[in-house]
Amino acid sequence: PAEMNKLRQAHVALQGDLNALLPALQQPLNIDDWQQHCAQLRDEHAWRYDHPGDAIYAPLLLKQLSDRKPADCIVTTDVGQHQMWAAQHIVHTRPENFITSSGLGTMGFGLPAAVGAQVARPNDTVVCISGDGSFMMNVQELGTVKRKQLPLKIVLLDNQRLGMVRQWQQLFFQERYSETTLTDNPDFLMLASAFGIPGQHITHKDQVEAALDTMLNSDGPYLLHVSIDELENVWPLVPPGASNSEMLEKLS
């Protein structure tokens, strides 16, 4: 009894013989009201993709990728804004088809994770979603991709920034930007070409659909370099110290 509600207040605290408790937990719960509440929230906070202008809007691109990818496609991510967008806008048939380091914040995780996924499931499509900051953390793994002839695909969202850090500096640190500008990035297509990996660079949203089709239909490894707005933010966002009911919302 001393352990009950010791650190966290339980909504339902159970104490008793496991032989009696566990069978009781197997009884189905009536969650109709909760499901209805969730459906209402989804309607009230539906994703919007009507982004103005000709620039590529990352959430829309990832939705278009989601609509095109094979059902058993594995998606890996690095860390940053692209990671959040991928989690929000790509739908998976199985939870294990989405591989990310989540809150561990491991920049450089996406490409080697994609390598491992492709080796483990050689007959399935593997797509690595990365950002220009994270990609440079483990770019040498392109050598492994080439050496092992792994047909994985890379979608590189390039805003020439450490986007998530820049976003927080903008919103919560009075736009005091520090160590987030990456305007001296290498030519990513030339970098991939040095490893014998073909690719394409796109800059306008009317190029997206054809570029995704080309990438997904390619036989070997492929790099799709996507230039996006350097000031695009991820929404919604819960400010530091706030609750989930106080999140910031804009187009995303």
Coordinates of N, CA and C in Angstrom, one line a residue, residues 68-179:
R68 N 2.1 7.7 -51.7 CA 2.8 7.0 -52.8 C 3.5 5.7 -52.4
K69 N 4.0 5.7 -51.2 CA 5.0 4.7 -50.7 C 4.2 3.3 -50.6
P70 N 4.9 2.2 -50.8 CA 4.3 0.9 -50.7 C 3.8 0.7 -49.3
A71 N 2.9 -0.2 -49.1 CA 2.3 -0.4 -47.8 C 3.3 -0.8 -46.7
D72 N 4.3 -1.6 -47.1 CA 5.2 -2.1 -46.1 C 6.5 -1.3 -46.1
C73 N 6.5 -0.1 -46.7 CA 7.6 0.8 -46.7 C 8.1 1.1 -45.2
I74 N 9.4 1.1 -45.0 CA 10.0 1.5 -43.7 C 10.5 2.9 -43.9
V75 N 10.1 3.7 -42.9 CA 10.6 5.1 -42.9 C 11.5 5.3 -41.7
T76 N 12.7 5.9 -41.9 CA 13.5 6.2 -40.8 C 13.7 7.8 -40.8
T77 N 14.0 8.3 -39.6 CA 14.3 9.8 -39.6 C 15.5 10.1 -38.8
D78 N 16.0 11.3 -39.0 CA 17.0 11.8 -38.2 C 16.3 12.7 -37.1
V79 N 16.9 13.8 -36.7 CA 16.3 14.5 -35.6 C 16.2 16.0 -36.0
G80 N 15.0 16.6 -35.7 CA 14.8 18.0 -36.0 C 13.4 18.2 -36.5
Q81 N 13.2 19.3 -37.2 CA 11.8 19.6 -37.8 C 11.3 18.5 -38.7
H82 N 12.2 18.0 -39.6 CA 11.8 16.9 -40.5 C 11.3 15.7 -39.7
Q83 N 11.8 15.4 -38.6 CA 11.4 14.3 -37.8 C 9.9 14.5 -37.3
M84 N 9.6 15.7 -36.8 CA 8.3 16.0 -36.4 C 7.3 15.9 -37.5
W85 N 7.7 16.5 -38.7 CA 6.8 16.5 -39.8 C 6.5 15.1 -40.3
A86 N 7.6 14.2 -40.3 CA 7.4 12.9 -40.7 C 6.5 12.1 -39.8
A87 N 6.6 12.3 -38.5 CA 5.7 11.7 -37.5 C 4.2 12.2 -37.7
Q88 N 4.1 13.4 -38.1 CA 2.7 14.0 -38.3 C 2.0 13.6 -39.6
H89 N 2.8 13.5 -40.6 CA 2.2 13.5 -41.9 C 2.4 12.2 -42.7
I90 N 3.1 11.2 -42.2 CA 3.3 10.0 -42.9 C 2.5 8.9 -42.2
V91 N 1.7 8.2 -42.9 CA 0.8 7.1 -42.3 C 1.5 5.8 -42.5
H92 N 1.5 4.9 -41.5 CA 2.1 3.6 -41.6 C 1.1 2.5 -41.4
T93 N 1.3 1.4 -42.1 CA 0.4 0.2 -41.8 C 0.7 -0.5 -40.6
R94 N 2.0 -0.5 -40.2 CA 2.5 -1.1 -39.0 C 3.4 -0.2 -38.2
P95 N 3.3 -0.2 -36.9 CA 4.1 0.8 -36.1 C 5.6 0.6 -36.3
E96 N 6.0 -0.7 -36.5 CA 7.4 -0.9 -36.6 C 8.0 -0.4 -37.9
N97 N 7.2 0.1 -38.8 CA 7.6 0.6 -40.1 C 8.1 2.1 -39.9
F98 N 8.0 2.6 -38.7 CA 8.5 4.0 -38.5 C 9.6 3.9 -37.4
I99 N 10.8 4.2 -37.8 CA 12.0 4.0 -37.0 C 12.6 5.4 -36.7
T100 N 12.6 5.9 -35.5 CA 13.1 7.2 -35.2 C 13.7 7.1 -33.8
S101 N 14.6 8.0 -33.4 CA 15.2 8.0 -32.1 C 14.4 8.8 -31.1
S102 N 13.2 9.3 -31.6 CA 12.3 10.0 -30.7 C 12.9 11.0 -29.9
G103 N 12.6 11.0 -28.6 CA 13.1 12.1 -27.7 C 14.6 12.0 -27.4
L104 N 15.3 10.9 -27.8 CA 16.7 10.8 -27.5 C 17.5 11.9 -28.3
G105 N 16.9 12.4 -29.4 CA 17.6 13.5 -30.1 C 18.9 13.1 -30.8
T106 N 19.0 11.9 -31.3 CA 20.2 11.4 -31.9 C 20.4 11.9 -33.3
M107 N 21.0 13.0 -33.6 CA 21.2 13.5 -34.9 C 22.2 12.5 -35.6
G108 N 21.9 12.2 -36.8 CA 22.7 11.2 -37.6 C 22.2 9.8 -37.5
F109 N 21.1 9.6 -36.8 CA 20.5 8.3 -36.6 C 19.9 7.7 -37.9
G110 N 19.3 8.6 -38.7 CA 18.4 8.1 -39.8 C 19.1 7.3 -40.8
L111 N 20.2 7.7 -41.3 CA 20.9 6.9 -42.4 C 21.3 5.6 -42.0
P112 N 22.1 5.4 -40.9 CA 22.5 4.1 -40.4 C 21.3 3.2 -40.0
A113 N 20.2 3.8 -39.5 CA 19.0 3.1 -39.2 C 18.4 2.5 -40.5
A114 N 18.4 3.4 -41.6 CA 17.9 2.9 -42.8 C 18.7 1.8 -43.4
V115 N 20.1 1.8 -43.2 CA 20.9 0.8 -43.7 C 20.6 -0.5 -43.0
G116 N 20.4 -0.5 -41.7 CA 20.0 -1.7 -40.9 C 18.7 -2.2 -41.3
A117 N 17.7 -1.3 -41.6 CA 16.4 -1.7 -42.0 C 16.4 -2.4 -43.3
Q118 N 17.2 -1.8 -44.2 CA 17.3 -2.4 -45.6 C 17.9 -3.8 -45.6
V119 N 18.9 -4.0 -44.8 CA 19.6 -5.3 -44.6 C 18.6 -6.3 -44.0
A120 N 17.9 -5.9 -43.1 CA 16.9 -6.8 -42.4 C 15.7 -7.1 -43.3
R121 N 15.3 -6.2 -44.1 CA 14.1 -6.4 -45.0 C 14.5 -6.0 -46.4
P122 N 15.3 -6.8 -47.1 CA 15.8 -6.4 -48.4 C 14.8 -6.3 -49.5
N123 N 13.6 -6.8 -49.3 CA 12.6 -6.8 -50.3 C 11.6 -5.6 -50.1
D124 N 11.8 -4.9 -49.1 CA 10.9 -3.7 -48.8 C 11.6 -2.4 -49.1
T125 N 10.8 -1.4 -49.5 CA 11.3 -0.1 -49.7 C 11.6 0.6 -48.4
V126 N 12.8 1.2 -48.3 CA 13.2 1.9 -47.1 C 13.5 3.4 -47.5
V127 N 12.9 4.3 -46.8 CA 13.1 5.7 -47.0 C 13.6 6.4 -45.8
C128 N 14.7 7.1 -45.9 CA 15.3 7.9 -44.8 C 14.9 9.3 -45.0
I129 N 14.2 9.9 -44.0 CA 13.9 11.3 -44.0 C 14.9 12.1 -43.2
S130 N 15.7 13.0 -43.8 CA 16.7 13.7 -43.0 C 16.7 15.2 -43.3
G131 N 17.4 15.9 -42.5 CA 17.6 17.3 -42.6 C 19.1 17.6 -42.9
D132 N 19.4 18.8 -43.4 CA 20.8 19.1 -43.8 C 21.7 19.0 -42.6
G133 N 21.3 19.4 -41.4 CA 22.1 19.3 -40.2 C 22.4 17.9 -39.8
S134 N 21.3 17.1 -39.7 CA 21.5 15.7 -39.3 C 22.2 14.9 -40.3
F135 N 22.0 15.1 -41.6 CA 22.6 14.3 -42.6 C 24.1 14.4 -42.6
M136 N 24.6 15.6 -42.2 CA 26.1 15.7 -42.2 C 26.7 15.0 -41.0
M137 N 25.9 14.6 -40.0 CA 26.5 13.9 -38.9 C 27.0 12.5 -39.2
N138 N 26.4 11.9 -40.2 CA 26.8 10.5 -40.5 C 26.8 10.3 -42.0
V139 N 27.2 11.3 -42.8 CA 27.1 11.3 -44.2 C 28.0 10.2 -44.8
Q140 N 29.1 9.8 -44.0 CA 30.0 8.8 -44.5 C 29.3 7.4 -44.7
E141 N 28.1 7.2 -44.1 CA 27.4 6.0 -44.3 C 26.9 5.8 -45.8
L142 N 27.0 6.9 -46.6 CA 26.7 6.7 -48.0 C 27.7 5.7 -48.6
G143 N 28.9 5.6 -48.0 CA 29.8 4.6 -48.5 C 29.3 3.2 -48.2
T144 N 28.7 2.9 -47.1 CA 28.1 1.6 -46.8 C 27.0 1.3 -47.7
V145 N 26.1 2.4 -48.0 CA 25.0 2.2 -48.9 C 25.5 1.7 -50.3
K146 N 26.6 2.4 -50.8 CA 27.1 2.1 -52.1 C 27.8 0.7 -52.1
R147 N 28.6 0.5 -51.0 CA 29.4 -0.8 -51.0 C 28.5 -2.0 -50.9
K148 N 27.4 -1.9 -50.2 CA 26.4 -3.0 -50.0 C 25.3 -3.0 -51.1
Q149 N 25.4 -2.0 -51.9 CA 24.3 -1.8 -53.0 C 22.9 -1.9 -52.4
L150 N 22.7 -1.1 -51.4 CA 21.4 -1.0 -50.7 C 20.5 0.0 -51.5
P151 N 19.3 -0.4 -51.9 CA 18.5 0.4 -52.7 C 17.6 1.4 -51.9
L152 N 18.1 1.8 -50.7 CA 17.3 2.7 -49.9 C 17.3 4.1 -50.5
K153 N 16.2 4.9 -50.1 CA 16.0 6.2 -50.7 C 16.2 7.2 -49.6
I154 N 16.7 8.4 -49.9 CA 16.9 9.5 -48.9 C 16.2 10.7 -49.4
V155 N 15.3 11.2 -48.5 CA 14.7 12.5 -48.8 C 15.3 13.5 -47.8
L156 N 16.1 14.4 -48.4 CA 16.9 15.4 -47.6 C 16.2 16.7 -47.7
L157 N 15.6 17.1 -46.6 CA 14.9 18.4 -46.4 C 15.9 19.5 -46.0
D158 N 16.2 20.4 -46.9 CA 17.3 21.3 -46.7 C 16.8 22.7 -46.5
N159 N 16.9 23.2 -45.3 CA 16.5 24.6 -45.0 C 17.7 25.5 -44.6
Q160 N 18.9 24.9 -44.8 CA 20.2 25.6 -44.5 C 20.2 26.1 -43.0
R161 N 19.5 25.3 -42.2 CA 19.5 25.7 -40.7 C 19.4 24.4 -39.9
L162 N 19.8 24.6 -38.6 CA 19.4 23.6 -37.6 C 18.0 24.0 -37.2
G163 N 17.0 23.5 -37.9 CA 15.7 24.1 -37.9 C 15.0 24.2 -36.6
M164 N 15.0 23.1 -35.8 CA 14.3 23.0 -34.6 C 14.9 24.0 -33.6
V165 N 16.2 24.0 -33.5 CA 16.9 25.0 -32.6 C 16.6 26.4 -33.0
R166 N 16.7 26.7 -34.3 CA 16.3 28.0 -34.8 C 14.9 28.4 -34.4
Q167 N 14.0 27.5 -34.5 CA 12.6 27.7 -34.2 C 12.4 28.1 -32.7
W168 N 13.1 27.4 -31.9 CA 13.0 27.7 -30.4 C 13.7 29.1 -30.1
Q169 N 14.8 29.3 -30.8 CA 15.4 30.6 -30.6 C 14.5 31.8 -31.1
Q170 N 13.8 31.5 -32.1 CA 12.9 32.5 -32.6 C 11.7 32.8 -31.7
L171 N 11.1 31.7 -31.2 CA 9.9 31.8 -30.4 C 10.1 32.1 -28.9
F172 N 11.2 31.6 -28.4 CA 11.4 31.7 -26.9 C 12.7 32.4 -26.4
F173 N 13.5 32.8 -27.4 CA 14.8 33.5 -27.0 C 15.0 34.8 -27.8
Q174 N 13.8 35.5 -28.0 CA 13.9 36.8 -28.6 C 14.7 36.9 -29.9
E175 N 14.7 35.8 -30.7 CA 15.4 35.7 -32.0 C 16.9 36.0 -31.8
R176 N 17.4 35.5 -30.7 CA 18.9 35.6 -30.5 C 19.4 34.3 -31.1
Y177 N 19.7 34.3 -32.4 CA 20.1 33.1 -33.1 C 21.6 32.8 -32.9
S178 N 21.9 31.6 -32.6 CA 23.3 31.2 -32.4 C 23.6 29.8 -32.9
E179 N 24.6 29.7 -33.8 CA 25.1 28.4 -34.3 C 24.0 27.6 -35.0

